Amino acid sequence: MKILVTGGTGYIGSHTVVELQQEGFEVIIIDNLSNSQAEIADQIARITGIKPVLEIIDLTDKEKTSAFFKKHNDLSGIIHFAAYKAVGESVEQPLKYYTNNLCSLLNVLEGMKENGIENFVFSSSCTVYGQPDVLPVSENAPVKPAESPYGNTKQVSEEILTDTVNVSKLKAIALRYFNPIGAHESAEIGELPQGVPNNLVPYITQTAKGIRDYLRVWGNDYDTPDGTAIRDYIHVVDLAKAHVVAVKRMIEDKMKSNFEVFNLGTGTGYSVLDVIRAFEKTAGIKLNYRIMDRRPGDIVKVWADPAFSNKELGWKAEQGLEEMMASAWKWEQAYREKFKD
Ligand code: WQD
């Protein structure tokens, strides 16, 4: 069975391609390489022994997208990762985010409709819950006004899917990710932020490697046990596996409705200081960090109620915080060794 993975050379996409191939799926990747490299297809092959076909297409190009679907009208499903994802940048450049994230989704859905392709898995985000009133957050929690254009593209995308499944044969599953971190155990693929990382874990590993002087901890006066903000960190491989389960659920006709939503988190929240301590323990390194003011727009605390995903998908995140940090550290070291920048 052939699965199209858009954004398949990206961070979560590449890990998902590996899991799909290891489950026997044939994978085609579409990526415009705006935030990844074509070599990732070779890195994937080093893990699985199979180099996925990579089509370099910008999905906002309607004609090229349509031509792709005409050529590949035998797809069993699509996992749509391709999107911009930097929250801060989306505030600075909203049109860039709306154009890219929404036009690419629309072009893919049109291509699916024209060619009778029905199964669609969408990369959504816990950002749709905003600052939640009740913790842990279940799928029934209200979708709050988005805190950024990035978050809004995820909300609007879910609305587009809701409206489309009502009037077509489309079946869609939106997976709402909490905070994916870590890397494949082979250290062949991992997170490759361009320039200075925004996210916590790449910033930690780069600091430990001496690329950054010190980690800035954004605030320690929040209403949390140690004053730092709390997130639900999930291993990217656990997250990738959930996509395979979602694809199979669709293909095997197990969906309870034509649009389903699942939280992908562990159910455990960790503070920034917890993450630093877990890193220090697994790496055996003392991390240089300083407490700074709060980062504007940060959520204070959010973690998932994964009960519905666990039950309905028969999936559960398995790896703990220290395993996540160990794999992130292994990847950082292997990557720097390979590319020596
Ligand atoms: C985690 C915590 C920071 C960097 C992510 C994605 C976003 C969306 C939601 C999916 C926060 C603190 C960070 C640093 C720090 N995901 N921190 N120093 O903000 O939860 O957003 O999840 O759609 O796209 O980016 O993740 O890793 O930036 O921050 O103290 O240098 O670490 O304040 O409390 P966040 P993050």
GROMACS .gro file of C-alpha atoms and ligand atoms in nm:
model
  377
    1MET     CA    1   0.000   0.000   0.000
    2LYS     CA    2   0.127   0.338  -0.101
    3ILE     CA    3   0.120   0.633   0.139
    4LEU     CA    4   0.206   0.992   0.049
    5VAL     CA    5   0.387   1.178   0.326
    6THR     CA    6   0.400   1.551   0.265
    7GLY     CA    7   0.681   1.719   0.455
    8GLY     CA    8   0.840   1.375   0.477
    9THR     CA    9   1.198   1.500   0.500
   10GLY     CA   10   1.110   1.717   0.802
   11TYR     CA   11   1.151   1.629   1.169
   12ILE     CA   12   0.829   1.439   1.245
   13GLY     CA   13   0.778   1.344   0.880
   14SER     CA   14   1.109   1.160   0.847
   15HIS     CA   15   1.051   0.959   1.164
   16THR     CA   16   0.704   0.867   1.037
   17VAL     CA   17   0.840   0.755   0.699
   18VAL     CA   18   1.072   0.515   0.884
   19GLU     CA   19   0.785   0.367   1.087
   20LEU     CA   20   0.565   0.332   0.778
   21GLN     CA   21   0.836   0.155   0.582
   22GLN     CA   22   0.907  -0.075   0.873
   23GLU     CA   23   0.538  -0.168   0.875
   24GLY     CA   24   0.557  -0.260   0.506
   25PHE     CA   25   0.406   0.053   0.349
   26GLU     CA   26   0.549   0.200   0.029
   27VAL     CA   27   0.615   0.568   0.091
   28ILE     CA   28   0.634   0.864  -0.144
   29ILE     CA   29   0.750   1.194  -0.001
   30ILE     CA   30   0.660   1.539  -0.123
   31ASP     CA   31   0.870   1.817   0.024
   32ASN     CA   32   0.979   2.160  -0.098
   33LEU     CA   33   1.294   2.136   0.119
   34SER     CA   34   1.220   2.477   0.270
   35ASN     CA   35   1.325   2.346   0.611
   36SER     CA   36   1.496   2.014   0.533
   37GLN     CA   37   1.742   1.848   0.298
   38ALA     CA   38   1.705   1.594   0.018
   39GLU     CA   39   1.977   1.385   0.189
   40ILE     CA   40   1.727   1.291   0.459
   41ALA     CA   41   1.591   1.034   0.212
   42ASP     CA   42   1.935   0.866   0.220
   43GLN     CA   43   1.945   0.884   0.600
   44ILE     CA   44   1.607   0.712   0.607
   45ALA     CA   45   1.743   0.442   0.374
   46ARG     CA   46   2.032   0.384   0.614
   47ILE     CA   47   1.777   0.287   0.879
   48THR     CA   48   1.523   0.094   0.675
   49GLY     CA   49   1.720  -0.020   0.370
   50ILE     CA   50   1.465   0.150   0.143
   51LYS     CA   51   1.513   0.495  -0.005
   52PRO     CA   52   1.174   0.661  -0.030
   53VAL     CA   53   1.084   0.838  -0.354
   54LEU     CA   54   1.118   1.212  -0.296
   55GLU     CA   55   0.927   1.455  -0.518
   56ILE     CA   56   1.040   1.813  -0.467
   57ILE     CA   57   0.714   2.002  -0.505
   58ASP     CA   58   0.578   2.314  -0.339
   59LEU     CA   59   0.221   2.220  -0.253
   60THR     CA   60   0.107   2.579  -0.289
   61ASP     CA   61   0.167   2.527  -0.662
   62LYS     CA   62  -0.175   2.404  -0.767
   63GLU     CA   63  -0.074   2.282  -1.112
   64LYS     CA   64   0.222   2.080  -0.993
   65THR     CA   65   0.022   1.935  -0.706
   66SER     CA   66  -0.260   1.840  -0.940
   67ALA     CA   67  -0.013   1.681  -1.185
   68PHE     CA   68   0.137   1.478  -0.901
   69PHE     CA   69  -0.203   1.340  -0.803
   70LYS     CA   70  -0.288   1.249  -1.163
   71LYS     CA   71   0.034   1.048  -1.177
   72HIS     CA   72  -0.024   0.884  -0.836
   73ASN     CA   73  -0.396   0.815  -0.815
   74ASP     CA   74  -0.338   0.482  -0.642
   75LEU     CA   75  -0.254   0.622  -0.298
   76SER     CA   76  -0.406   0.440   0.001
   77GLY     CA   77  -0.367   0.747   0.219
   78ILE     CA   78  -0.194   1.075   0.283
   79ILE     CA   79  -0.022   1.207   0.592
   80HIS     CA   80   0.003   1.582   0.562
   81PHE     CA   81   0.291   1.733   0.763
   82ALA     CA   82   0.404   1.998   0.516
   83ALA     CA   83   0.361   2.335   0.688
   84TYR     CA   84   0.550   2.619   0.847
   85LYS     CA   85   0.567   2.579   1.224
   86ALA     CA   86   0.749   2.865   1.396
   87VAL     CA   87   0.508   3.040   1.629
   88GLY     CA   88   0.708   3.364   1.659
   89GLU     CA   89   0.773   3.393   1.285
   90SER     CA   90   0.402   3.347   1.218
   91VAL     CA   91   0.328   3.658   1.426
   92GLU     CA   92   0.581   3.856   1.219
   93GLN     CA   93   0.472   3.715   0.882
   94PRO     CA   94   0.109   3.604   0.904
   95LEU     CA   95   0.045   3.602   0.529
   96LYS     CA   96   0.338   3.369   0.472
   97TYR     CA   97   0.181   3.127   0.721
   98TYR     CA   98  -0.178   3.152   0.599
   99THR     CA   99  -0.073   3.119   0.235
  100ASN     CA  100   0.158   2.825   0.287
  101ASN     CA  101  -0.032   2.624   0.546
  102LEU     CA  102  -0.380   2.674   0.405
  103CYS     CA  103  -0.316   2.679   0.028
  104SER     CA  104  -0.113   2.360   0.047
  105LEU     CA  105  -0.390   2.189   0.243
  106LEU     CA  106  -0.654   2.303  -0.008
  107ASN     CA  107  -0.447   2.188  -0.305
  108VAL     CA  108  -0.392   1.846  -0.150
  109LEU     CA  109  -0.763   1.808  -0.071
  110GLU     CA  110  -0.854   1.908  -0.427
  111GLY     CA  111  -0.605   1.658  -0.564
  112MET     CA  112  -0.752   1.386  -0.342
  113LYS     CA  113  -1.106   1.469  -0.453
  114GLU     CA  114  -1.018   1.467  -0.823
  115ASN     CA  115  -0.854   1.128  -0.793
  116GLY     CA  116  -1.085   0.952  -0.547
  117ILE     CA  117  -0.832   0.934  -0.262
  118GLU     CA  118  -1.014   0.925   0.072
  119ASN     CA  119  -0.780   0.879   0.368
  120PHE     CA  120  -0.615   1.184   0.522
  121VAL     CA  121  -0.412   1.222   0.841
  122PHE     CA  122  -0.350   1.580   0.949
  123SER     CA  123  -0.073   1.724   1.169
  124SER     CA  124  -0.255   1.931   1.424
  125SER     CA  125  -0.137   2.077   1.750
  126CYS     CA  126  -0.216   2.118   2.117
  127THR     CA  127  -0.195   2.491   2.045
  128VAL     CA  128  -0.562   2.465   1.944
  129TYR     CA  129  -0.646   2.442   2.317
  130GLY     CA  130  -0.469   2.770   2.399
  131GLN     CA  131  -0.428   2.820   2.774
  132PRO     CA  132  -0.649   2.532   2.894
  133ASP     CA  133  -0.890   2.577   3.186
  134VAL     CA  134  -0.881   2.213   3.288
  135LEU     CA  135  -0.581   1.979   3.308
  136PRO     CA  136  -0.511   1.726   3.171
  137VAL     CA  137  -0.656   1.837   2.837
  138SER     CA  138  -0.892   1.594   2.668
  139GLU     CA  139  -1.011   1.613   2.309
  140ASN     CA  140  -1.340   1.758   2.433
  141ALA     CA  141  -1.171   2.067   2.577
  142PRO     CA  142  -1.283   2.382   2.398
  143VAL     CA  143  -1.077   2.513   2.108
  144LYS     CA  144  -0.970   2.857   2.232
  145PRO     CA  145  -0.891   3.162   2.018
  146ALA     CA  146  -0.551   3.097   1.864
  147GLU     CA  147  -0.251   3.265   2.024
  148SER     CA  148  -0.070   3.300   1.691
  149PRO     CA  149  -0.132   3.285   1.315
  150TYR     CA  150   0.046   2.949   1.322
  151GLY     CA  151  -0.204   2.816   1.576
  152ASN     CA  152  -0.487   2.967   1.377
  153THR     CA  153  -0.378   2.782   1.062
  154LYS     CA  154  -0.417   2.457   1.258
  155GLN     CA  155  -0.763   2.556   1.381
  156VAL     CA  156  -0.881   2.669   1.039
  157SER     CA  157  -0.737   2.354   0.882
  158GLU     CA  158  -0.940   2.141   1.121
  159GLU     CA  159  -1.250   2.343   1.025
  160ILE     CA  160  -1.177   2.292   0.655
  161LEU     CA  161  -1.158   1.918   0.718
  162THR     CA  162  -1.479   1.917   0.923
  163ASP     CA  163  -1.668   2.095   0.644
  164THR     CA  164  -1.519   1.879   0.370
  165VAL     CA  165  -1.590   1.539   0.526
  166ASN     CA  166  -1.956   1.645   0.559
  167VAL     CA  167  -1.999   1.671   0.184
  168SER     CA  168  -1.751   1.425   0.035
  169LYS     CA  169  -1.599   1.082   0.075
  170LEU     CA  170  -1.303   1.229   0.261
  171LYS     CA  171  -1.211   1.064   0.590
  172ALA     CA  172  -0.977   1.258   0.814
  173ILE     CA  173  -0.793   1.209   1.142
  174ALA     CA  174  -0.638   1.514   1.308
  175LEU     CA  175  -0.356   1.430   1.547
  176ARG     CA  176  -0.298   1.702   1.803
  177TYR     CA  177   0.065   1.689   1.905
  178PHE     CA  178   0.195   1.803   2.239
  179ASN     CA  179   0.574   1.868   2.247
  180PRO     CA  180   0.766   1.621   2.030
  181ILE     CA  181   1.133   1.584   2.119
  182GLY     CA  182   1.414   1.332   2.080
  183ALA     CA  183   1.547   1.148   1.778
  184HIS     CA  184   1.560   0.806   1.618
  185GLU     CA  185   1.777   0.564   1.818
  186SER     CA  186   2.005   0.517   1.515
  187ALA     CA  187   2.090   0.890   1.531
  188GLU     CA  188   2.052   0.896   1.150
  189ILE     CA  189   1.758   1.138   1.171
  190GLY     CA  190   1.655   1.395   1.429
  191GLU     CA  191   1.554   1.757   1.471
  192LEU     CA  192   1.753   1.999   1.256
  193PRO     CA  193   1.654   2.353   1.350
  194GLN     CA  194   1.788   2.618   1.115
  195GLY     CA  195   1.985   2.890   1.293
  196VAL     CA  196   1.922   2.959   1.661
  197PRO     CA  197   1.670   2.708   1.796
  198ASN     CA  198   1.343   2.833   1.943
  199ASN     CA  199   1.253   2.507   2.108
  200LEU     CA  200   1.383   2.393   2.442
  201VAL     CA  201   1.550   2.061   2.369
  202PRO     CA  202   1.762   2.156   2.066
  203TYR     CA  203   1.868   2.463   2.263
  204ILE     CA  204   1.975   2.241   2.552
  205THR     CA  205   2.174   2.000   2.334
  206GLN     CA  206   2.340   2.284   2.142
  207THR     CA  207   2.436   2.452   2.470
  208ALA     CA  208   2.583   2.128   2.600
  209LYS     CA  209   2.778   2.095   2.274
  210GLY     CA  210   2.919   2.446   2.321
  211ILE     CA  211   2.738   2.599   2.022
  212ARG     CA  212   2.532   2.826   2.253
  213ASP     CA  213   2.678   2.991   2.564
  214TYR     CA  214   2.386   2.924   2.796
  215LEU     CA  215   2.023   2.827   2.794
  216ARG     CA  216   1.778   3.099   2.880
  217VAL     CA  217   1.499   2.965   3.100
  218TRP     CA  218   1.198   3.180   3.022
  219GLY     CA  219   1.059   3.263   3.366
  220ASN     CA  220   1.057   3.090   3.705
  221ASP     CA  221   0.769   3.278   3.864
  222TYR     CA  222   0.480   3.083   3.713
  223ASP     CA  223   0.217   2.914   3.924
  224THR     CA  224   0.386   2.572   3.901
  225PRO     CA  225   0.578   2.368   4.164
  226ASP     CA  226   0.921   2.502   4.064
  227GLY     CA  227   0.798   2.819   3.893
  228THR     CA  228   0.894   2.713   3.538
  229ALA     CA  229   0.640   2.631   3.267
  230ILE     CA  230   0.510   2.279   3.216
  231ARG     CA  231   0.469   2.081   2.892
  232ASP     CA  232   0.390   1.726   2.785
  233TYR     CA  233   0.705   1.612   2.603
  234ILE     CA  234   0.659   1.311   2.377
  235HIS     CA  235   0.923   1.107   2.198
  236VAL     CA  236   0.908   1.172   1.824
  237VAL     CA  237   0.922   0.797   1.751
  238ASP     CA  238   0.619   0.735   1.974
  239LEU     CA  239   0.447   1.017   1.788
  240ALA     CA  240   0.548   0.870   1.450
  241LYS     CA  241   0.404   0.532   1.546
  242ALA     CA  242   0.066   0.690   1.615
  243HIS     CA  243   0.053   0.799   1.251
  244VAL     CA  244   0.093   0.442   1.133
  245VAL     CA  245  -0.190   0.338   1.365
  246ALA     CA  246  -0.409   0.621   1.230
  247VAL     CA  247  -0.342   0.521   0.868
  248LYS     CA  248  -0.427   0.158   0.940
  249ARG     CA  249  -0.743   0.264   1.125
  250MET     CA  250  -0.863   0.440   0.812
  251ILE     CA  251  -0.763   0.169   0.568
  252GLU     CA  252  -0.923  -0.098   0.786
  253ASP     CA  253  -1.243   0.106   0.813
  254LYS     CA  254  -1.234   0.132   1.191
  255MET     CA  255  -1.321   0.500   1.222
  256LYS     CA  256  -1.624   0.587   1.434
  257SER     CA  257  -1.694   0.904   1.234
  258ASN     CA  258  -1.547   1.058   0.921
  259PHE     CA  259  -1.351   1.315   1.117
  260GLU     CA  260  -1.170   1.209   1.431
  261VAL     CA  261  -0.938   1.398   1.661
  262PHE     CA  262  -0.676   1.250   1.893
  263ASN     CA  263  -0.433   1.394   2.145
  264LEU     CA  264  -0.080   1.267   2.113
  265GLY     CA  265   0.090   1.316   2.447
  266THR     CA  266   0.215   1.108   2.738
  267GLY     CA  267  -0.020   1.247   3.002
  268THR     CA  268   0.272   1.367   3.217
  269GLY     CA  269   0.379   1.727   3.245
  270TYR     CA  270   0.738   1.827   3.307
  271SER     CA  271   0.876   2.168   3.396
  272VAL     CA  272   1.167   2.330   3.215
  273LEU     CA  273   1.387   2.253   3.517
  274ASP     CA  274   1.273   1.888   3.511
  275VAL     CA  275   1.387   1.867   3.150
  276ILE     CA  276   1.723   2.026   3.231
  277ARG     CA  277   1.776   1.784   3.520
  278ALA     CA  278   1.685   1.483   3.304
  279PHE     CA  279   1.934   1.600   3.044
  280GLU     CA  280   2.210   1.653   3.300
  281LYS     CA  281   2.149   1.306   3.439
  282THR     CA  282   2.151   1.119   3.109
  283ALA     CA  283   2.437   1.317   2.952
  284GLY     CA  284   2.643   1.347   3.269
  285ILE     CA  285   2.695   1.715   3.192
  286LYS     CA  286   2.617   2.024   3.398
  287LEU     CA  287   2.413   2.256   3.180
  288ASN     CA  288   2.483   2.627   3.178
  289TYR     CA  289   2.153   2.811   3.216
  290ARG     CA  290   2.015   3.141   3.340
  291ILE     CA  291   1.670   3.239   3.455
  292MET     CA  292   1.524   3.517   3.239
  293ASP     CA  293   1.193   3.701   3.214
  294ARG     CA  294   0.889   3.516   3.083
  295ARG     CA  295   0.868   3.463   2.705
  296PRO     CA  296   0.566   3.650   2.565
  297GLY     CA  297   0.286   3.422   2.451
  298ASP     CA  298   0.400   3.119   2.651
  299ILE     CA  299   0.137   2.886   2.792
  300VAL     CA  300   0.191   2.827   3.166
  301LYS     CA  301   0.106   2.460   3.179
  302VAL     CA  302  -0.040   2.207   2.945
  303TRP     CA  303  -0.042   1.830   2.936
  304ALA     CA  304  -0.259   1.577   2.760
  305ASP     CA  305  -0.524   1.339   2.872
  306PRO     CA  306  -0.422   1.055   2.637
  307ALA     CA  307  -0.695   0.815   2.761
  308PHE     CA  308  -0.906   0.842   2.445
  309SER     CA  309  -0.607   0.788   2.212
  310ASN     CA  310  -0.483   0.501   2.426
  311LYS     CA  311  -0.819   0.329   2.416
  312GLU     CA  312  -0.938   0.404   2.063
  313LEU     CA  313  -0.605   0.379   1.883
  314GLY     CA  314  -0.459   0.107   2.104
  315TRP     CA  315  -0.151   0.328   2.111
  316LYS     CA  316   0.050   0.459   2.402
  317ALA     CA  317   0.362   0.672   2.426
  318GLU     CA  318   0.624   0.446   2.577
  319GLN     CA  319   0.945   0.638   2.618
  320GLY     CA  320   1.022   0.840   2.930
  321LEU     CA  321   1.187   1.179   2.965
  322GLU     CA  322   1.538   1.046   3.018
  323GLU     CA  323   1.516   0.824   2.709
  324MET     CA  324   1.397   1.125   2.511
  325MET     CA  325   1.686   1.337   2.633
  326ALA     CA  326   1.939   1.058   2.573
  327SER     CA  327   1.828   1.018   2.211
  328ALA     CA  328   1.831   1.395   2.152
  329TRP     CA  329   2.184   1.414   2.290
  330LYS     CA  330   2.303   1.115   2.086
  331TRP     CA  331   2.162   1.279   1.772
  332GLU     CA  332   2.319   1.617   1.845
  333GLN     CA  333   2.663   1.458   1.887
  334ALA     CA  334   2.632   1.231   1.583
  335TYR     CA  335   2.510   1.518   1.367
  336ARG     CA  336   2.790   1.755   1.469
  337GLU     CA  337   3.043   1.478   1.411
  338LYS     CA  338   2.906   1.416   1.063
  339PHE     CA  339   2.880   1.777   0.950
  340LYS     CA  340   3.148   1.940   1.169
  341ASP     CA  341   3.015   2.297   1.154
  342WQD     C1  342   0.894   2.460   2.590
  342WQD     C2  343   0.918   2.527   2.723
  342WQD     C3  344   0.954   2.763   2.705
  342WQD     C4  345   1.328   2.751   2.488
  342WQD     C5  346   0.582   2.404   2.095
  342WQD     C6  347   0.605   2.423   1.944
  342WQD     C7  348   0.488   2.483   1.879
  342WQD     C8  349   0.363   2.406   1.915
  342WQD     C9  350   0.346   2.397   2.063
  342WQD    C10  351   0.307   2.215   1.782
  342WQD    C11  352   0.845   2.661   2.737
  342WQD    C12  353   1.077   2.695   2.758
  342WQD    C13  354   1.213   2.714   2.555
  342WQD    C14  355   1.433   2.815   2.560
  342WQD    C15  356   1.303   2.795   2.760
  342WQD     N1  357   0.372   2.271   1.870
  342WQD     N2  358   1.200   2.735   2.689
  342WQD     N3  359   1.415   2.833   2.694
  342WQD     O1  360   0.646   2.682   2.338
  342WQD     O2  361   0.554   2.458   2.403
  342WQD     O3  362   0.582   2.527   2.160
  342WQD     O4  363   0.460   2.337   2.119
  342WQD     O5  364   0.231   2.265   1.710
  342WQD     O6  365   0.510   2.481   1.743
  342WQD     O7  366   0.720   2.502   1.921
  342WQD     O8  367   0.778   2.465   2.299
  342WQD     O9  368   1.015   2.398   2.314
  342WQD    O10  369   0.960   2.638   2.258
  342WQD    O11  370   0.918   2.554   2.488
  342WQD    O12  371   1.293   2.815   2.881
  342WQD    O13  372   1.536   2.850   2.502
  342WQD    O14  373   1.058   2.557   2.734
  342WQD    O15  374   0.935   2.888   2.766
  342WQD    O16  375   0.805   2.673   2.869
  342WQD     P1  376   0.634   2.540   2.308
  342WQD     P2  377   0.924   2.514   2.333
   0.00000   0.00000   0.00000
